Amino acid sequence: KCVVHWYKCDTRTMDNRALHLASETAAKHQLPLLCFYLISPQDFEAHLTAPIRVDFILRNLQKLKEDLSELDIPLYVETVERRRELPSRLIELCTIWGASHVYCNAEYEVDELRREATLTRSCLGKGISFNVIHDTCVVQPGCLKSGAGGALSVYSPWHRKWCAYLNEHPEQLDAFPPPKKNPPATLQAYPDLFACKIPDAPKSKQLREEEKTRFHTMWPAGEHEARARLSKFILERILKYHEHRNLPGGNATSNLSAHLAAGTLAARTVVREARDAAPSKRLTDDRKQGHSMWIGEVAWRDFYRHVLCHWPYICMNKPFKPEYSNIEWEYDLDQFGRWTDGNTGFPIVDAAMRQARHTGYMHNRCRMIVASFLAKDLLIDWRMGEKWFMEHLIDGDFASNNGGWGFSASVGVDPQPYFRIFNPLLQSEKFDLEGNYIRKWIPELAGIKDKGIHDPYGRGYAKIAEVNGYPRPMVDHKKARERALARYKAGIGRD
Ligand code: FAD
């Protein structure tokens, strides 16, 4: 007999609620704790998981396996080719191992909730206790309500409630200790589980050798790395976060999104550590203080998950605001290709897209700029951009990505009206003042030493741009803005 923890997006030993509960149950019944992870290539396809993210998941699993084996806990990893066979394989493994209890942390996307509901029923039939635990959000979805008792879809009032809830229930931020060491006999009882190797990435998700070298240096894996990044950020940069966070050329943000998405770090951990380092131990919505501003950004991650739970139809390619379903979008693949390749002729947009291609990451301000450009200036269906981000970013996370795209395309939870359209040139001048971010990512323009870099064709640098092969702006922003306003207005007006 044994107790089992099923790993998903929570590949860590520390501060993991379901893993901790599994360990407690195992200790109570004097049973060993076994862990497993099932790789589903069809899930990777269905979820558009980027190859860089698949590679990161596999590297995290390797580190996790090493960490767990120090506690004499095996991590068994297996590839299940067919997605729909995953639940039956899970039950088969648990039956072979004689599991009395299975624990896992909840995921809130519709497919995952359905799968877990099926598993709960099937396990019951086999006499196995199947436990799905709330862990990924700092505040459990459903805990925060409006004055009238309904769900909240506007961030600011939601965030005030989020802070108040955590101030009232500070124990929600307490850490869960890592699992206890298994009985010494576990090693002999389950040699195959200890010996199993982490499989290679499925064929369609493999990186080239050159990409592997680049990404492994940029994105070291594992929870110890994640914690070290967090500590360094809190020690060196969080104090000034509110001042510099919008500048893509600096290094002001935490770069922790890949770890939060993979679950090598819990959102609870980062909020607790930031709060403990803050001048005040009470959480507030003070945007003029680095620690509270940063915690407020981490709260956006919770916010979008809560939105997903309350309005699950957003998982089905539908906009949060149903009245925005009838906007007539463009599907021009040539224009879309210029956007994905960073050849739009708008330097800030192109720098951001090239950063994403080269690193698997993009700064938040730039994500907003390129998303607005695609949806408003090009009027291309925002879902094509949402999909491209998932397919290319290391931190691709359905709720945050869908929320960010909905927000930027004005079809999501943002209470701002659709006529707030980013001007890429003004954004560029404001947030990349000296043009260093553009200079770094667009070598064609690196020779331009002044502010002409934001708009080379409009500011006397056409020759340099042309000679180096940098394109002219693919649209006139003023005209594109008017077209977008008309199209949004017509779309909303229609039945
Ligand atoms: P920091 O500024 O250090 O913030 C700390 C953490 O808070 C982040 O790691 C992240 O987990 C969370 N966070 C910060 N801002 C947001 C936000 N606006 N929404 C949700 N969570 C936030 N974030 C993802 O993790 N995955 C995505 O797939 C994703 N797609 C996005 C798409 C668009 C169009 C937009 C506008 C934003 C998207 N974001 C996404 C949010 C944000 O851009 C990234 O979380 C952030 O850039 C990551 O950098 P960081 O870790 O240095 O962030």
XYZ file of C-alpha atoms and ligand atoms in Angstrom:
548
model
C 0.000 0.000 0.000
C 1.046 3.603 -0.497
C -0.063 7.232 -0.810
C 0.431 8.974 -4.148
C 0.976 12.580 -5.224
C 0.199 13.380 -8.850
C 2.394 16.253 -10.062
C 1.068 18.720 -12.627
C 1.942 22.442 -12.629
C 3.465 22.241 -9.143
C 6.903 20.725 -9.698
C 8.400 21.571 -6.306
C 8.867 19.973 -2.902
C 8.466 23.112 -0.779
C 5.252 24.980 0.014
C 3.110 22.544 -1.972
C -0.229 21.994 -0.262
C -1.318 18.743 -1.937
C 2.149 17.221 -1.594
C 2.236 18.184 2.078
C -1.209 16.635 2.702
C -0.137 13.482 0.858
C 2.945 13.270 3.067
C 0.886 13.765 6.247
C -1.537 11.021 5.194
C 1.345 8.691 4.372
C 2.949 9.335 7.768
C -0.364 8.844 9.581
C -0.909 5.446 7.968
C 2.815 4.590 8.018
C 2.829 4.211 4.253
C 5.413 5.318 1.691
C 4.726 8.355 -0.487
C 5.152 7.845 -4.240
C 5.053 10.668 -6.802
C 4.386 10.625 -10.492
C 3.991 12.881 -13.517
C 2.265 11.857 -16.729
C 3.457 13.519 -19.925
C 0.677 13.917 -22.452
C 1.918 14.946 -25.918
C -1.679 15.494 -27.012
C -2.198 17.852 -24.068
C 0.908 19.770 -25.153
C -0.669 20.082 -28.613
C -4.117 20.985 -27.302
C -2.693 23.579 -24.923
C -0.310 24.979 -27.566
C 2.577 24.491 -25.139
C 5.722 26.122 -26.513
C 8.739 23.832 -27.099
C 10.765 26.086 -24.758
C 8.153 25.499 -22.057
C 8.060 21.721 -22.653
C 11.846 21.673 -22.332
C 11.625 23.741 -19.119
C 9.010 21.345 -17.665
C 11.244 18.332 -18.398
C 14.298 20.013 -16.874
C 12.257 20.924 -13.804
C 11.186 17.283 -13.505
C 14.824 16.193 -13.539
C 15.651 18.580 -10.695
C 12.536 17.534 -8.814
C 13.469 13.879 -9.146
C 16.869 14.629 -7.588
C 15.316 16.636 -4.731
C 12.713 13.979 -3.973
C 15.209 11.133 -4.055
C 17.080 12.811 -1.186
C 13.909 12.158 0.791
C 13.758 8.568 -0.499
C 10.649 9.514 -2.486
C 10.535 8.254 -6.084
C 9.273 10.379 -8.974
C 7.930 8.210 -11.750
C 7.519 9.923 -15.130
C 5.739 8.287 -18.055
C 4.505 9.440 -21.464
C 0.867 8.618 -22.196
C 0.435 8.981 -25.943
C -3.338 9.331 -26.074
C -4.838 12.141 -24.064
C -8.084 10.358 -23.279
C -6.190 7.392 -21.840
C -4.495 9.500 -19.184
C -7.185 8.995 -16.493
C -7.322 5.215 -17.027
C -3.506 4.976 -16.958
C -3.448 7.002 -13.756
C -5.906 4.622 -12.113
C -4.018 1.618 -13.469
C -0.752 2.836 -11.939
C -2.425 3.611 -8.618
C -3.970 0.146 -8.591
C -0.632 -1.545 -9.380
C 1.035 0.399 -6.567
C -1.861 -0.240 -4.166
C -2.581 3.450 -3.545
C -5.120 4.183 -0.828
C -5.050 7.961 -1.391
C -4.158 10.140 -4.376
C -3.488 13.869 -4.002
C -3.080 16.574 -6.626
C -3.415 20.348 -6.865
C -6.396 21.727 -8.773
C -6.177 23.347 -12.197
C -9.142 25.526 -13.087
C -9.383 25.227 -16.861
C -12.580 23.494 -17.997
C -10.970 20.353 -19.487
C -8.892 19.820 -16.356
C -11.878 20.286 -14.023
C -13.864 17.757 -16.062
C -10.967 15.282 -15.981
C -10.613 15.608 -12.213
C -14.381 15.124 -11.733
C -14.205 11.895 -13.781
C -11.184 10.735 -11.815
C -12.891 11.402 -8.487
C -15.785 9.150 -9.547
C -13.569 6.419 -11.025
C -11.288 6.320 -7.991
C -14.268 6.076 -5.683
C -15.360 2.967 -7.586
C -11.906 1.457 -6.903
C -11.886 2.357 -3.230
C -9.201 5.034 -3.718
C -9.575 8.428 -2.084
C -8.895 11.080 -4.770
C -8.169 14.541 -3.360
C -8.016 17.695 -5.478
C -6.577 20.559 -3.441
C -6.688 24.349 -3.897
C -3.111 25.596 -4.082
C -2.236 27.585 -7.197
C -4.000 30.791 -6.117
C -2.982 32.695 -3.009
C -6.673 33.252 -2.266
C -8.919 30.370 -3.230
C -11.392 31.205 -6.032
C -14.847 31.892 -4.608
C -13.607 33.530 -1.394
C -13.932 37.118 -2.625
C -17.371 38.563 -3.294
C -18.851 41.917 -4.203
C -21.072 43.772 -1.715
C -24.080 42.137 -3.376
C -22.482 38.683 -3.016
C -21.532 38.214 -6.680
C -18.221 37.628 -8.442
C -15.932 40.581 -9.149
C -14.701 41.330 -12.654
C -12.914 44.642 -12.050
C -9.381 44.371 -10.739
C -9.140 47.357 -8.328
C -12.099 46.524 -6.043
C -11.191 42.843 -6.325
C -7.607 43.640 -5.279
C -8.723 45.638 -2.235
C -10.771 42.616 -1.146
C -7.831 40.310 -1.858
C -5.571 42.386 0.441
C -8.253 42.626 3.155
C -8.838 38.861 3.017
C -5.145 38.084 3.463
C -4.777 40.657 6.252
C -7.695 38.993 8.009
C -6.422 35.457 7.325
C -2.614 35.778 7.432
C -2.379 32.015 8.003
C -3.285 31.631 4.297
C 0.263 32.727 3.566
C 1.903 30.183 5.889
C 4.322 27.809 4.172
C 3.653 24.083 3.860
C 6.749 22.121 4.874
C 8.335 19.714 2.379
C 7.348 16.032 2.625
C 8.812 13.811 5.297
C 11.482 11.278 4.401
C 10.079 7.914 3.309
C 10.723 4.729 5.306
C 14.177 3.339 4.335
C 12.614 0.216 2.761
C 10.992 2.308 -0.031
C 14.128 2.214 -2.158
C 14.130 -1.593 -2.265
C 10.350 -1.810 -2.690
C 10.136 0.453 -5.771
C 13.492 0.242 -7.610
C 11.890 0.818 -11.042
C 10.271 4.055 -9.965
C 13.569 5.392 -8.629
C 15.420 4.267 -11.740
C 13.016 5.704 -14.321
C 14.453 8.332 -16.659
C 12.822 11.623 -17.650
C 11.661 11.089 -21.264
C 12.692 13.335 -24.154
C 10.294 15.956 -25.439
C 7.738 14.696 -27.967
C 9.015 15.117 -31.555
C 6.866 18.148 -32.417
C 8.079 19.963 -29.299
C 11.821 19.412 -29.556
C 14.260 22.313 -29.514
C 17.238 22.600 -31.837
C 20.639 22.060 -30.183
C 21.497 25.762 -30.536
C 18.187 26.708 -28.866
C 18.821 24.263 -26.035
C 22.196 25.820 -25.259
C 20.750 29.337 -25.379
C 17.637 28.655 -23.321
C 19.351 26.486 -20.706
C 21.730 29.333 -19.903
C 18.914 31.896 -19.816
C 16.435 29.813 -17.879
C 18.059 27.489 -15.331
C 15.464 25.063 -13.971
C 14.311 23.835 -10.581
C 12.869 25.216 -7.375
C 16.247 26.116 -5.852
C 16.993 28.336 -8.830
C 13.510 29.854 -8.555
C 14.013 30.632 -4.869
C 17.445 32.105 -5.508
C 15.939 34.406 -8.191
C 13.211 35.461 -5.803
C 15.681 36.260 -2.995
C 17.908 38.258 -5.339
C 14.947 40.232 -6.657
C 13.703 41.037 -3.156
C 17.168 42.001 -1.994
C 18.176 44.107 -4.988
C 15.202 45.345 -7.023
C 11.813 45.175 -5.335
C 12.217 48.507 -3.498
C 12.287 50.430 -6.788
C 9.875 48.147 -8.653
C 7.084 50.746 -8.770
C 9.423 53.261 -10.438
C 11.095 51.066 -13.047
C 8.752 48.156 -13.750
C 7.427 49.635 -17.004
C 10.827 50.095 -18.627
C 11.607 47.110 -20.850
C 15.241 48.146 -21.262
C 16.065 47.751 -17.565
C 16.068 44.698 -15.403
C 13.469 45.923 -12.928
C 11.041 43.008 -12.800
C 11.499 39.616 -11.178
C 11.625 37.357 -14.262
C 9.785 34.771 -12.213
C 6.819 34.139 -14.520
C 8.328 30.962 -15.999
C 8.715 29.522 -12.505
C 5.264 30.615 -11.344
C 3.715 29.082 -14.467
C 5.634 25.818 -14.043
C 4.918 25.720 -10.320
C 8.561 25.517 -9.271
C 7.552 28.445 -7.078
C 4.184 28.944 -5.368
C 2.447 32.325 -5.654
C 1.892 32.029 -1.891
C 5.661 31.788 -1.338
C 6.478 34.905 -3.327
C 3.745 36.994 -1.685
C 4.838 35.869 1.776
C 8.516 36.588 1.154
C 7.760 40.010 -0.335
C 5.404 40.878 2.529
C 7.964 39.803 5.129
C 10.583 42.045 3.503
C 8.185 45.010 3.180
C 8.183 48.035 5.496
C 4.600 47.176 6.502
C 3.362 43.633 7.094
C -0.162 44.613 6.046
C -1.006 44.171 2.380
C -2.266 47.334 0.705
C -2.962 48.666 -2.771
C -0.263 51.345 -2.388
C 1.137 51.816 -5.889
C 3.891 54.110 -4.658
C 5.768 51.424 -2.770
C 7.793 48.694 -4.462
C 6.787 45.701 -2.329
C 3.052 46.370 -2.394
C 3.153 47.229 -6.084
C 4.886 43.942 -6.862
C 2.520 41.901 -4.679
C -0.289 43.663 -6.552
C 1.143 42.381 -9.843
C 1.337 38.830 -8.518
C -2.306 39.326 -7.498
C -3.185 39.812 -11.199
C -2.280 36.165 -11.647
C -4.847 35.202 -8.974
C -7.345 37.652 -10.458
C -7.305 36.062 -13.901
C -7.683 32.597 -12.372
C -10.689 33.778 -10.378
C -12.166 35.230 -13.588
C -11.615 31.873 -15.295
C -13.469 30.058 -12.505
C -16.434 32.432 -12.570
C -16.714 32.816 -16.337
C -15.429 29.460 -17.711
C -16.685 30.187 -21.235
C -13.478 32.205 -21.754
C -11.776 28.778 -22.097
C -13.779 28.256 -25.275
C -12.308 31.011 -27.423
C -15.055 33.410 -26.401
C -14.424 36.985 -25.280
C -15.238 37.831 -21.671
C -17.583 40.559 -22.919
C -20.143 38.671 -25.064
C -21.186 41.914 -26.779
C -17.702 41.958 -28.387
C -18.283 38.640 -30.182
C -19.328 40.257 -33.445
C -16.345 42.430 -34.253
C -15.207 41.780 -37.799
C -11.545 40.750 -37.536
C -8.910 40.498 -40.247
C -7.081 37.244 -40.988
C -4.305 38.548 -43.242
C -1.487 36.006 -42.840
C 1.065 38.222 -44.543
C 0.428 41.033 -42.060
C 0.346 38.545 -39.185
C 3.717 37.182 -40.346
C 5.243 40.658 -40.291
C 4.019 41.014 -36.703
C 5.371 37.614 -35.585
C 8.714 38.211 -37.320
C 9.204 41.699 -35.888
C 9.057 43.447 -39.266
C 6.147 45.847 -38.828
C 8.271 48.989 -39.195
C 7.293 50.065 -35.661
C 10.588 49.665 -33.784
C 9.138 49.105 -30.307
C 6.775 46.409 -31.626
C 9.539 44.731 -33.601
C 12.029 44.848 -30.717
C 9.485 43.144 -28.457
C 8.615 40.410 -30.963
C 12.283 39.714 -31.595
C 12.944 39.552 -27.854
C 10.141 36.964 -27.576
C 11.595 34.865 -30.388
C 15.124 34.982 -29.018
C 14.422 34.490 -25.311
C 10.930 32.959 -25.001
C 10.008 35.946 -22.834
C 8.604 39.450 -23.311
C 8.388 42.375 -20.897
C 4.828 43.163 -19.682
C 4.727 46.690 -21.143
C 5.774 45.290 -24.518
C 3.174 42.518 -24.322
C 0.547 45.239 -23.977
C 2.015 47.280 -26.844
C 2.282 44.397 -29.333
C -1.139 43.020 -28.372
C -2.770 46.407 -28.858
C -0.946 46.812 -32.168
C -2.164 43.452 -33.474
C -5.769 43.832 -32.336
C -6.250 47.552 -32.967
C -3.750 48.758 -35.600
C -3.965 45.586 -37.701
C -7.438 44.544 -36.521
C -6.213 40.944 -36.588
C -8.203 38.542 -34.414
C -6.617 38.809 -30.961
C -6.941 35.029 -30.582
C -4.222 34.580 -33.236
C -1.886 36.628 -31.041
C -2.978 34.789 -27.901
C -2.159 31.500 -29.633
C 1.224 32.732 -30.874
C 2.218 33.780 -27.359
C 1.312 30.355 -25.970
C 3.309 28.677 -28.741
C 6.444 30.736 -28.110
C 6.706 31.885 -24.494
C 8.309 29.980 -21.641
C 5.744 31.360 -19.180
C 2.644 30.594 -21.325
C -0.205 30.386 -18.854
C -3.772 30.171 -20.100
C -5.483 32.444 -17.542
C -2.834 35.212 -17.537
C -2.360 35.110 -21.303
C -6.061 35.094 -22.092
C -6.610 37.844 -19.511
C -3.779 39.968 -20.923
C -5.021 39.587 -24.492
C -8.621 40.250 -23.526
C -7.492 43.373 -21.679
C -5.327 44.648 -24.551
C -7.944 43.949 -27.228
C -10.665 45.532 -25.047
C -12.746 42.352 -25.089
C -11.781 41.252 -21.584
C -12.249 42.376 -17.998
C -10.757 45.854 -18.411
C -13.445 48.412 -17.595
C -11.682 50.905 -19.944
C -13.620 51.414 -23.177
C -12.354 50.128 -26.534
C -11.433 53.615 -27.738
C -8.338 53.620 -25.533
C -5.856 52.671 -28.245
C -2.107 52.634 -27.610
C -0.030 54.859 -29.891
C 3.106 52.715 -30.444
C 5.280 55.772 -31.007
C 4.235 57.496 -27.774
C 4.589 54.232 -25.858
C 8.074 53.844 -27.303
C 9.167 57.373 -26.356
C 7.726 57.080 -22.876
C 8.972 53.647 -21.865
C 12.169 53.261 -23.918
C 13.254 56.860 -23.498
C 16.835 56.484 -24.746
C 15.942 53.800 -27.275
C 18.349 51.267 -25.755
C 15.807 48.446 -25.778
C 15.180 48.998 -29.487
C 18.923 49.296 -30.152
C 19.495 45.935 -28.439
C 16.908 44.002 -30.462
C 17.024 45.760 -33.851
C 20.621 45.818 -35.087
C 19.446 47.549 -38.314
C 18.759 50.665 -36.226
C 21.630 50.396 -33.742
C 23.537 53.156 -35.521
C 20.860 55.758 -34.698
C 22.065 57.444 -31.563
C 19.175 59.813 -30.790
C 15.398 59.659 -30.433
C 14.975 59.206 -34.171
C 15.258 55.509 -33.378
C 11.604 55.464 -32.322
C 10.472 56.444 -35.829
C 13.406 56.300 -38.284
C 11.361 56.973 -41.443
C 9.513 59.917 -39.887
C 12.535 61.494 -38.228
C 15.269 61.776 -40.795
C 16.845 58.314 -40.624
C 15.140 56.765 -43.651
C 18.501 56.178 -45.367
C 20.030 54.198 -42.500
C 16.848 52.189 -42.080
C 16.550 51.487 -45.781
C 20.191 50.559 -46.318
C 20.007 48.137 -43.411
C 16.765 46.607 -44.636
C 14.504 47.853 -41.864
C 10.926 48.163 -43.250
C 8.713 51.240 -43.432
C 5.734 51.265 -41.010
C 3.196 48.792 -42.359
C 0.233 51.006 -41.404
C -0.453 54.662 -40.723
C -1.333 54.614 -37.026
C -3.791 57.514 -37.255
C -5.780 55.883 -40.051
C -5.532 52.452 -38.422
C -6.911 53.933 -35.212
C -9.911 55.378 -37.000
C -10.547 52.089 -38.781
C -10.407 50.220 -35.465
C -12.790 52.633 -33.767
C -15.295 52.243 -36.589
C -14.976 48.444 -36.631
C -15.383 48.112 -32.836
C -18.356 50.461 -32.863
C -20.037 48.556 -35.689
C -19.293 45.185 -34.031
C -20.797 46.148 -30.714
C -23.808 47.719 -32.378
C -24.653 44.508 -34.209
C -26.908 41.740 -32.784
P 6.898 40.777 -12.526
O 6.564 42.168 -12.909
O 8.086 40.566 -11.690
O 5.605 40.210 -11.773
C 5.676 39.102 -10.876
C 4.705 38.030 -11.256
O 3.368 38.501 -11.184
C 4.860 37.543 -12.700
O 5.897 36.598 -12.783
C 3.490 36.965 -12.983
O 3.348 35.674 -12.457
C 2.580 37.915 -12.209
N 2.084 38.971 -13.091
C 2.642 40.182 -13.292
N 1.885 40.915 -14.133
C 0.830 40.145 -14.460
C -0.309 40.337 -15.291
N -0.544 41.471 -15.939
N -1.171 39.319 -15.424
C -0.992 38.151 -14.766
N 0.068 37.929 -13.962
C 0.959 38.907 -13.807
N 2.005 36.268 -17.676
C 2.249 34.955 -17.569
O 2.756 34.511 -16.526
N 1.978 34.100 -18.597
C 1.433 34.536 -19.766
O 1.175 33.720 -20.666
C 1.181 35.934 -19.909
N 0.680 36.426 -21.071
C 0.413 37.775 -21.179
C -0.136 38.274 -22.360
C -0.417 39.628 -22.500
C -1.015 40.151 -23.785
C -0.151 40.501 -21.432
C -0.436 41.963 -21.556
C 0.388 40.013 -20.246
C 0.674 38.660 -20.096
N 1.248 38.133 -18.912
C 1.480 36.781 -18.811
C 1.474 38.990 -17.737
C 2.877 39.612 -17.636
O 3.223 40.218 -18.842
C 3.962 38.645 -17.206
O 3.543 37.899 -16.093
C 5.251 39.379 -16.827
O 5.714 40.128 -17.909
C 6.306 38.394 -16.388
O 7.502 39.046 -16.071
P 8.043 39.040 -14.582
O 8.004 37.680 -14.013
O 9.339 39.751 -14.570
O 6.916 39.918 -13.854
